[in-house]
CSV table of C-alpha atoms in Angstrom, one decimal:
chain,number,residue,atom,x,y,z
J,1,UNK,CA,66.2,-200.8,46.7
J,2,UNK,CA,64.9,-197.9,48.8
J,3,UNK,CA,61.6,-196.7,47.3
J,4,UNK,CA,58.7,-194.6,48.6
J,5,UNK,CA,55.4,-194.9,46.8
J,6,UNK,CA,54.1,-191.4,46.0
J,7,UNK,CA,52.2,-189.6,43.3
J,8,UNK,CA,53.5,-186.1,42.8
J,9,UNK,CA,51.7,-184.8,39.7
J,10,UNK,CA,48.6,-185.9,37.8
J,11,UNK,CA,47.3,-183.7,35.0
J,12,UNK,CA,44.7,-184.6,32.4
J,13,UNK,CA,44.8,-182.9,29.0
J,14,UNK,CA,43.7,-183.5,25.5
J,15,UNK,CA,46.1,-183.3,22.6
J,16,UNK,CA,46.1,-184.2,18.9
J,17,UNK,CA,49.1,-186.3,18.1
J,18,UNK,CA,50.5,-187.7,14.9
J,19,UNK,CA,48.8,-191.0,14.6
J,20,UNK,CA,49.8,-193.6,12.0
J,21,UNK,CA,47.0,-196.2,12.3
J,22,UNK,CA,45.6,-197.6,9.1
J,23,UNK,CA,41.8,-197.3,9.1
J,24,UNK,CA,39.2,-197.9,6.4
J,25,UNK,CA,36.9,-194.9,6.1
J,26,UNK,CA,34.2,-194.9,3.5
J,27,UNK,CA,34.0,-192.7,0.4
J,28,UNK,CA,33.7,-189.0,1.3
J,29,UNK,CA,35.0,-189.6,4.9
J,30,UNK,CA,38.2,-188.6,6.5
J,31,UNK,CA,40.3,-190.1,9.3
J,32,UNK,CA,40.7,-188.1,12.5
J,33,UNK,CA,42.0,-188.8,16.0
J,34,UNK,CA,41.5,-187.6,19.6
J,35,UNK,CA,43.9,-188.3,22.4
J,36,UNK,CA,43.5,-188.0,26.2
J,37,UNK,CA,46.8,-187.8,28.0
J,38,UNK,CA,47.8,-188.1,31.7
J,39,UNK,CA,51.2,-187.5,33.3
J,40,UNK,CA,52.3,-188.8,36.7
J,41,UNK,CA,55.6,-188.5,38.6
J,42,UNK,CA,56.7,-191.4,40.8
J,43,UNK,CA,59.6,-193.3,42.3
J,44,UNK,CA,59.8,-196.4,40.1
J,45,UNK,CA,57.4,-198.6,42.1
J,46,UNK,CA,53.8,-197.5,42.2
J,47,UNK,CA,50.3,-198.4,41.2
J,48,UNK,CA,48.3,-195.8,39.2
J,49,UNK,CA,44.7,-195.6,38.2
J,50,UNK,CA,43.9,-193.8,34.9
J,51,UNK,CA,40.3,-192.7,33.9
J,52,UNK,CA,39.4,-191.4,30.4
J,53,UNK,CA,36.1,-190.5,28.7
J,54,UNK,CA,34.6,-193.0,26.3
J,55,UNK,CA,34.3,-192.1,22.7
J,56,UNK,CA,31.1,-190.2,21.7
J,57,UNK,CA,29.8,-192.0,18.5
J,58,UNK,CA,27.9,-188.9,17.5
J,59,UNK,CA,31.2,-187.4,16.1
J,60,UNK,CA,32.1,-190.4,14.0
J,61,UNK,CA,32.8,-194.1,13.6
J,62,UNK,CA,35.5,-195.4,16.0
J,63,UNK,CA,37.8,-197.7,14.1
J,64,UNK,CA,40.8,-198.1,16.4
J,65,UNK,CA,42.0,-197.4,20.0
J,66,UNK,CA,45.7,-197.0,20.9
J,67,UNK,CA,47.0,-197.3,24.4
J,68,UNK,CA,50.5,-195.9,24.9
J,69,UNK,CA,52.9,-195.1,27.8
J,70,UNK,CA,56.1,-193.0,27.5
J,71,UNK,CA,58.6,-192.7,30.3
J,72,UNK,CA,61.6,-190.7,31.3
J,73,UNK,CA,63.5,-192.5,34.1
J,74,UNK,CA,66.3,-191.0,36.1
J,75,UNK,CA,68.4,-193.4,38.2
J,76,UNK,CA,71.2,-193.2,40.7
J,77,UNK,CA,72.8,-195.9,42.9
J,78,UNK,CA,75.7,-196.8,45.2
J,79,UNK,CA,77.5,-200.2,45.2
J,80,UNK,CA,79.8,-201.2,48.1
J,81,UNK,CA,82.2,-204.1,48.4
J,82,UNK,CA,81.2,-206.5,51.2
J,83,UNK,CA,84.4,-208.5,50.9
J,84,UNK,CA,87.7,-207.7,52.6
J,85,UNK,CA,89.8,-207.9,49.4
J,86,UNK,CA,89.6,-205.4,46.5
J,87,UNK,CA,87.5,-206.4,43.5
J,88,UNK,CA,85.4,-205.1,40.6
J,89,UNK,CA,81.7,-204.6,41.0
J,90,UNK,CA,78.9,-204.2,38.5
J,91,UNK,CA,75.1,-203.8,38.4
J,92,UNK,CA,72.1,-203.5,36.1
J,93,UNK,CA,68.4,-202.6,36.6
J,94,UNK,CA,65.3,-204.1,35.1
J,95,UNK,CA,62.1,-202.0,34.8
J,96,UNK,CA,58.6,-203.6,34.6
J,97,UNK,CA,55.4,-201.9,33.3
J,98,UNK,CA,52.0,-203.6,33.5
J,99,UNK,CA,48.7,-202.4,32.1
J,100,UNK,CA,45.2,-203.9,32.9
J,101,UNK,CA,41.6,-202.9,32.6
J,102,UNK,CA,38.1,-204.0,32.1
J,103,UNK,CA,38.3,-203.2,28.3
J,104,UNK,CA,41.4,-205.4,27.9
J,105,UNK,CA,41.0,-209.2,27.3
J,106,UNK,CA,44.4,-209.7,28.9
J,107,UNK,CA,47.1,-207.7,30.6
J,108,UNK,CA,49.8,-205.9,28.7
J,109,UNK,CA,53.4,-206.2,30.0
J,110,UNK,CA,56.7,-204.4,29.2
J,111,UNK,CA,60.2,-205.1,30.4
J,112,UNK,CA,63.4,-203.1,30.0
J,113,UNK,CA,66.9,-204.0,31.3
J,114,UNK,CA,69.7,-201.5,31.3
J,115,UNK,CA,73.2,-202.4,30.0
J,116,UNK,CA,75.6,-203.3,32.8
J,117,UNK,CA,77.0,-200.5,34.9
J,118,UNK,CA,80.6,-201.4,35.6
J,119,UNK,CA,82.9,-203.0,36.2
J,120,UNK,CA,84.0,-200.5,38.8
J,121,UNK,CA,87.2,-201.2,40.8
J,122,UNK,CA,86.7,-200.8,44.6
J,123,UNK,CA,88.9,-201.3,47.7
J,124,UNK,CA,88.4,-203.9,50.4
J,125,UNK,CA,85.4,-203.3,52.8
J,126,UNK,CA,86.2,-200.7,55.4
J,127,UNK,CA,83.1,-201.3,57.6
J,128,UNK,CA,81.6,-197.9,56.7
J,129,UNK,CA,78.5,-198.3,54.7
J,130,UNK,CA,78.4,-196.6,51.3
J,131,UNK,CA,81.4,-194.3,51.9
J,132,UNK,CA,85.1,-194.5,51.3
J,133,UNK,CA,87.1,-196.2,48.6
J,134,UNK,CA,85.1,-199.5,48.9
J,135,UNK,CA,82.0,-197.8,47.4
J,136,UNK,CA,81.2,-196.3,44.1
J,137,UNK,CA,78.4,-193.8,43.4
J,138,UNK,CA,76.8,-193.5,40.0
J,139,UNK,CA,74.2,-191.0,38.7
J,140,UNK,CA,71.8,-189.5,38.4
J,141,UNK,CA,71.6,-190.7,34.8
J,142,UNK,CA,68.7,-191.0,32.4
J,143,UNK,CA,68.1,-194.7,31.6
J,144,UNK,CA,65.0,-193.9,29.6
J,145,UNK,CA,64.3,-190.5,27.9
J,146,UNK,CA,60.8,-190.1,26.5
J,147,UNK,CA,60.9,-193.8,25.5
J,148,UNK,CA,57.8,-195.8,24.7
J,149,UNK,CA,57.1,-198.5,27.2
J,150,UNK,CA,53.7,-199.8,26.0
J,151,UNK,CA,52.1,-199.2,22.6
J,152,UNK,CA,49.2,-201.4,21.7
J,153,UNK,CA,46.4,-200.8,19.1
J,154,UNK,CA,42.9,-202.5,19.4
J,155,UNK,CA,40.3,-202.7,16.6
J,156,UNK,CA,37.5,-204.2,18.8
J,157,UNK,CA,36.2,-200.9,19.9
J,158,UNK,CA,32.7,-201.7,21.4
J,159,UNK,CA,33.8,-201.3,25.0
J,160,UNK,CA,35.1,-197.8,24.4
J,161,UNK,CA,31.9,-196.3,22.9
J,162,UNK,CA,29.1,-194.3,24.6
J,163,UNK,CA,28.9,-192.3,27.8
J,164,UNK,CA,30.9,-192.5,31.0
J,165,UNK,CA,34.5,-193.5,31.4
J,166,UNK,CA,37.0,-196.3,30.8
J,167,UNK,CA,39.6,-197.0,33.4
J,168,UNK,CA,43.0,-198.7,33.5
J,169,UNK,CA,45.4,-199.9,36.3
J,170,UNK,CA,49.0,-199.3,35.6
J,171,UNK,CA,51.8,-200.7,37.7
J,172,UNK,CA,55.5,-200.0,37.6
J,173,UNK,CA,58.2,-202.0,39.4
J,174,UNK,CA,62.0,-202.6,39.2
J,175,UNK,CA,64.6,-205.1,40.4
J,176,UNK,CA,68.4,-205.1,40.4
J,177,UNK,CA,71.1,-207.6,39.5
J,178,UNK,CA,74.4,-207.4,41.3
J,179,UNK,CA,77.8,-209.0,41.2
J,180,UNK,CA,78.4,-211.3,44.2
J,181,UNK,CA,79.3,-209.8,47.6
J,182,UNK,CA,78.0,-206.4,46.8
J,183,UNK,CA,75.8,-204.1,48.9
J,184,UNK,CA,73.3,-201.9,46.9
J,185,UNK,CA,71.3,-198.7,47.5
J,186,UNK,CA,69.5,-196.9,44.7
J,187,UNK,CA,66.6,-194.6,43.8
J,188,UNK,CA,64.5,-193.9,40.8
J,189,UNK,CA,62.5,-190.9,39.6
J,190,UNK,CA,60.2,-191.5,36.7
J,191,UNK,CA,57.9,-189.3,34.7
J,192,UNK,CA,55.2,-191.5,33.1
J,193,UNK,CA,52.8,-190.2,30.4
J,194,UNK,CA,49.9,-192.5,29.6
J,195,UNK,CA,47.4,-191.8,26.8
J,196,UNK,CA,44.5,-193.2,24.9
J,197,UNK,CA,44.0,-192.3,21.3
J,198,UNK,CA,40.6,-192.7,19.5
J,199,UNK,CA,41.0,-193.0,15.7
J,200,UNK,CA,37.7,-192.5,13.9
J,201,UNK,CA,36.0,-191.7,10.6
J,202,UNK,CA,34.5,-188.3,11.0
J,203,UNK,CA,30.7,-188.2,10.8
J,204,UNK,CA,30.7,-184.5,10.0
J,205,UNK,CA,32.5,-185.3,6.8
J,206,UNK,CA,29.8,-187.9,5.9
J,207,UNK,CA,27.1,-185.3,5.8
J,208,UNK,CA,28.1,-181.6,5.7
J,209,UNK,CA,25.9,-179.7,8.1
J,210,UNK,CA,24.9,-180.2,11.6
J,211,UNK,CA,22.0,-181.4,13.7
J,212,UNK,CA,21.4,-180.4,17.3
J,213,UNK,CA,19.3,-182.4,19.8
J,214,UNK,CA,17.8,-181.5,23.2
J,215,UNK,CA,16.1,-184.1,25.4
J,216,UNK,CA,14.2,-183.7,28.6
J,217,UNK,CA,11.9,-185.4,31.1
J,218,UNK,CA,8.3,-184.8,30.0
J,219,UNK,CA,6.6,-186.6,32.8
J,220,UNK,CA,7.1,-189.9,34.7
J,221,UNK,CA,6.8,-192.0,31.6
J,222,UNK,CA,7.7,-189.6,28.7
J,223,UNK,CA,10.7,-187.8,27.1
J,224,UNK,CA,10.5,-184.7,24.9
J,225,UNK,CA,13.0,-184.6,22.1
J,226,UNK,CA,13.7,-181.5,19.9
J,227,UNK,CA,16.2,-181.3,17.1
J,228,UNK,CA,17.1,-178.9,14.3
J,229,UNK,CA,19.3,-179.2,11.2
J,230,UNK,CA,21.1,-176.6,9.1
J,231,UNK,CA,21.0,-178.6,5.9
J,232,UNK,CA,17.3,-179.4,5.7
J,233,UNK,CA,17.1,-179.2,1.9
J,234,UNK,CA,19.4,-182.3,1.8
J,235,UNK,CA,17.6,-184.4,4.4
J,236,UNK,CA,15.4,-187.3,3.6
J,237,UNK,CA,14.6,-188.7,7.0
J,238,UNK,CA,15.6,-188.8,10.7
J,239,UNK,CA,16.0,-191.9,12.8
J,240,UNK,CA,15.4,-191.4,16.5
J,241,UNK,CA,17.5,-193.9,18.6
J,242,UNK,CA,17.5,-194.9,22.3
J,243,UNK,CA,19.9,-196.7,24.6
J,244,UNK,CA,19.8,-197.9,28.2
J,245,UNK,CA,23.6,-197.8,28.6
J,246,UNK,CA,24.7,-195.1,26.2
J,247,UNK,CA,26.5,-197.6,24.0
J,248,UNK,CA,24.0,-199.9,22.3
J,249,UNK,CA,21.3,-198.0,20.5
J,250,UNK,CA,18.1,-199.1,18.8
J,251,UNK,CA,15.7,-197.2,16.5
J,252,UNK,CA,12.4,-196.1,18.2
J,253,UNK,CA,11.0,-193.8,15.5
J,254,UNK,CA,11.5,-192.8,11.9
J,255,UNK,CA,10.6,-189.3,11.0
J,256,UNK,CA,10.5,-188.3,7.3
J,257,UNK,CA,12.1,-184.9,6.5
J,258,UNK,CA,9.3,-182.3,6.3
J,259,UNK,CA,10.8,-180.4,3.4
J,260,UNK,CA,9.8,-177.2,5.2
J,261,UNK,CA,12.6,-175.0,6.3
J,262,UNK,CA,13.7,-171.4,6.6
J,263,UNK,CA,17.3,-170.6,5.6
J,264,UNK,CA,17.8,-174.3,5.3
J,265,UNK,CA,17.0,-174.9,9.0
J,266,UNK,CA,14.5,-177.6,9.8
J,267,UNK,CA,13.0,-178.1,13.3
J,268,UNK,CA,11.4,-181.2,14.8
J,269,UNK,CA,9.7,-182.2,18.0
J,270,UNK,CA,8.9,-185.8,19.2
J,271,UNK,CA,7.4,-187.0,22.4
J,272,UNK,CA,8.4,-190.5,23.3
J,273,UNK,CA,6.3,-192.6,25.8
J,274,UNK,CA,8.2,-195.2,27.8
J,275,UNK,CA,6.9,-198.7,27.7
J,276,UNK,CA,8.2,-199.4,31.2
J,277,UNK,CA,9.5,-197.2,34.1
J,278,UNK,CA,13.2,-196.2,33.8
J,279,UNK,CA,15.6,-194.2,35.8
J,280,UNK,CA,17.7,-193.1,32.8
J,281,UNK,CA,17.8,-193.4,29.1
J,282,UNK,CA,20.0,-192.0,26.3
J,283,UNK,CA,18.8,-190.6,23.0
J,284,UNK,CA,20.4,-189.5,19.7
J,285,UNK,CA,19.1,-188.7,16.2
J,286,UNK,CA,20.6,-190.0,12.9
J,287,UNK,CA,20.1,-187.9,9.8
J,288,UNK,CA,19.8,-189.5,6.4
J,289,UNK,CA,20.4,-187.4,3.3
J,290,UNK,CA,19.1,-187.6,-0.2
J,291,UNK,CA,22.6,-188.6,-1.4
J,292,UNK,CA,22.8,-191.5,1.2
J,293,UNK,CA,25.0,-189.8,3.7
J,294,UNK,CA,24.5,-189.7,7.5
J,295,UNK,CA,25.2,-187.5,10.5
J,296,UNK,CA,24.5,-188.0,14.2
J,297,UNK,CA,23.5,-185.7,17.0
J,298,UNK,CA,25.3,-185.8,20.4
J,299,UNK,CA,24.0,-188.3,22.9
J,300,UNK,CA,21.5,-186.8,25.3
J,301,UNK,CA,20.5,-188.4,28.7
J,302,UNK,CA,17.1,-188.2,30.3
J,303,UNK,CA,16.5,-189.2,33.9
J,304,UNK,CA,13.2,-190.0,35.7
J,305,UNK,CA,12.3,-190.4,39.4
J,306,UNK,CA,15.7,-189.3,40.7
J,307,UNK,CA,17.3,-185.9,41.3
J,308,UNK,CA,19.0,-184.9,38.0
J,309,UNK,CA,22.7,-184.8,38.7
J,310,UNK,CA,23.8,-184.3,35.1
J,311,UNK,CA,26.4,-181.8,34.2
J,312,UNK,CA,24.9,-179.2,31.9
J,313,UNK,CA,26.5,-176.7,29.4
J,314,UNK,CA,24.5,-174.2,27.4
J,315,UNK,CA,26.6,-172.1,25.0
J,316,UNK,CA,25.8,-168.6,23.9
J,317,UNK,CA,24.7,-168.8,20.2
J,318,UNK,CA,27.3,-166.1,19.4
J,319,UNK,CA,30.2,-168.0,21.1
J,320,UNK,CA,30.9,-165.3,23.7
J,321,UNK,CA,30.1,-167.2,26.9
J,322,UNK,CA,28.9,-170.6,28.3
J,323,UNK,CA,26.5,-171.3,31.1
J,324,UNK,CA,27.8,-174.2,33.2
J,325,UNK,CA,25.8,-176.2,35.8
J,326,UNK,CA,27.5,-178.8,37.9
J,327,UNK,CA,25.8,-181.4,40.1
J,328,UNK,CA,24.3,-180.0,43.3
J,329,UNK,CA,26.3,-180.2,46.5
J,330,UNK,CA,28.7,-177.4,46.1
J,331,UNK,CA,32.5,-177.9,46.2
J,332,UNK,CA,35.2,-176.6,43.9
J,333,UNK,CA,35.2,-177.5,40.2
J,334,UNK,CA,37.8,-177.1,37.5
J,335,UNK,CA,36.1,-176.1,34.2
J,336,UNK,CA,38.2,-176.7,31.1
J,337,UNK,CA,37.2,-175.9,27.5
J,338,UNK,CA,38.8,-177.8,24.6
J,339,UNK,CA,38.6,-177.7,20.8
J,340,UNK,CA,37.4,-181.0,19.3
J,341,UNK,CA,41.1,-181.6,18.3
J,342,UNK,CA,42.0,-181.6,22.0
J,343,UNK,CA,43.6,-178.1,22.2
J,344,UNK,CA,43.0,-176.4,25.6
J,345,UNK,CA,41.2,-173.1,25.0
J,346,UNK,CA,40.4,-171.8,28.5
J,347,UNK,CA,40.5,-172.9,32.2
J,348,UNK,CA,38.2,-171.7,34.9
J,349,UNK,CA,37.3,-172.5,38.5
J,350,UNK,CA,33.8,-172.8,39.9
J,351,UNK,CA,33.5,-172.5,43.7
J,352,UNK,CA,30.5,-172.3,46.0
J,353,UNK,CA,27.8,-172.3,43.4
J,354,UNK,CA,26.1,-174.9,41.2
J,355,UNK,CA,25.9,-172.7,38.1
J,356,UNK,CA,27.7,-169.8,36.5
J,357,UNK,CA,28.0,-167.9,33.3
J,358,UNK,CA,31.6,-168.0,32.2
J,359,UNK,CA,32.7,-165.3,29.7
J,360,UNK,CA,35.1,-166.6,27.0
J,361,UNK,CA,38.4,-164.9,26.5
J,362,UNK,CA,38.0,-165.1,22.8
J,363,UNK,CA,34.9,-165.7,20.7
J,364,UNK,CA,34.4,-169.3,19.6
J,365,UNK,CA,34.3,-170.0,15.9
J,366,UNK,CA,31.7,-172.4,14.5
J,367,UNK,CA,32.4,-176.0,15.4
J,368,UNK,CA,32.4,-178.6,18.1
J,369,UNK,CA,33.9,-178.0,21.5
J,370,UNK,CA,34.4,-180.1,24.7
J,371,UNK,CA,33.7,-178.9,28.2
J,372,UNK,CA,35.2,-180.9,31.1
J,373,UNK,CA,34.3,-180.4,34.7
J,374,UNK,CA,36.4,-182.0,37.5
J,375,UNK,CA,35.5,-181.9,41.2
J,376,UNK,CA,38.9,-180.9,42.7
J,377,UNK,CA,38.2,-182.8,46.0
J,378,UNK,CA,36.5,-185.9,44.8
J,379,UNK,CA,38.0,-186.1,41.2
J,380,UNK,CA,34.4,-186.7,39.9
J,381,UNK,CA,34.5,-186.0,36.2
J,382,UNK,CA,31.9,-184.9,33.6
J,383,UNK,CA,32.4,-184.2,29.9
J,384,UNK,CA,30.0,-182.5,27.5
J,385,UNK,CA,30.3,-181.6,23.8
J,386,UNK,CA,28.8,-178.3,22.6
J,387,UNK,CA,28.3,-176.9,19.1
J,388,UNK,CA,28.6,-173.3,18.1
J,389,UNK,CA,26.7,-172.5,14.9
């Protein structure tokens, strides 16, 4: 089979699909889902590398992860009789899909074989390759049309939690089966859509209201944490949590609710002293309410002793613009703003500067949003969640 490995299109978007995964959410909670989706165009035999953000546990409890690929495959081929007597020829194609990654305990495989093409009557070989009455041309035809190739759901979700990304290697291949004494030439074009869906119990449903956390370096061995809540009259306590990897958190402080608030907004400050030098730690705050419900802040990283390369997003309180700061070093960046349900709201480009105020085409309503920055040259990816009150 004549094939040339090439990647034509690769786009990353967030969507909210219909997901039918049974998940047990506690009383007063609701099931929600978030999907990251990538589409590539190839020629039937190619390796791909997909990278997606991990699930942020501050927005809920992750209960399931679904990995799915959907393909449209267009195929055409020519069969030629190699014998010097007329005969009938036929052919079929087998497509292979393979998925692997560090989060998977074993690889995932899929195989699809077309029905037989033929029999086709052809004349005796005329010594002219792929032309004349001794050859038959078929296609292009769709042998797969938005058909699912891989669809697996996982309930051990620990490897998908926290900051950073998860990555997968995806390989496609094909082989043909021919009748004897037949010469073959064929080509494939495939459009492959691969996505990861996070199914979770929403933390915001557990405790109506929001808490917002900021964290910063307060010296070589200290971090300064500040948080506020907009349902302070319901709060009973706050647990301050820390993690070295952004996945596994432990409690470092318990702060009783002060009971002091203005317009139901409570404000807190905590200075945390490190017990040993560290380059980077992650913090979040868990709110406990008087009716035994919980809510989490977003995860906030703090770095020491190294140049801070974090991607920063500071929204206007009124939802009219966002201030974006990308890592130093220049370059061109694509800045995408999504709703928490994955809907793309606005796209912008940042070029030649490390920070910029981006006006929003429409004022953001109250809620959670996702800002994604992608370095166009290096494909370096950063993701931040922001909250508009």
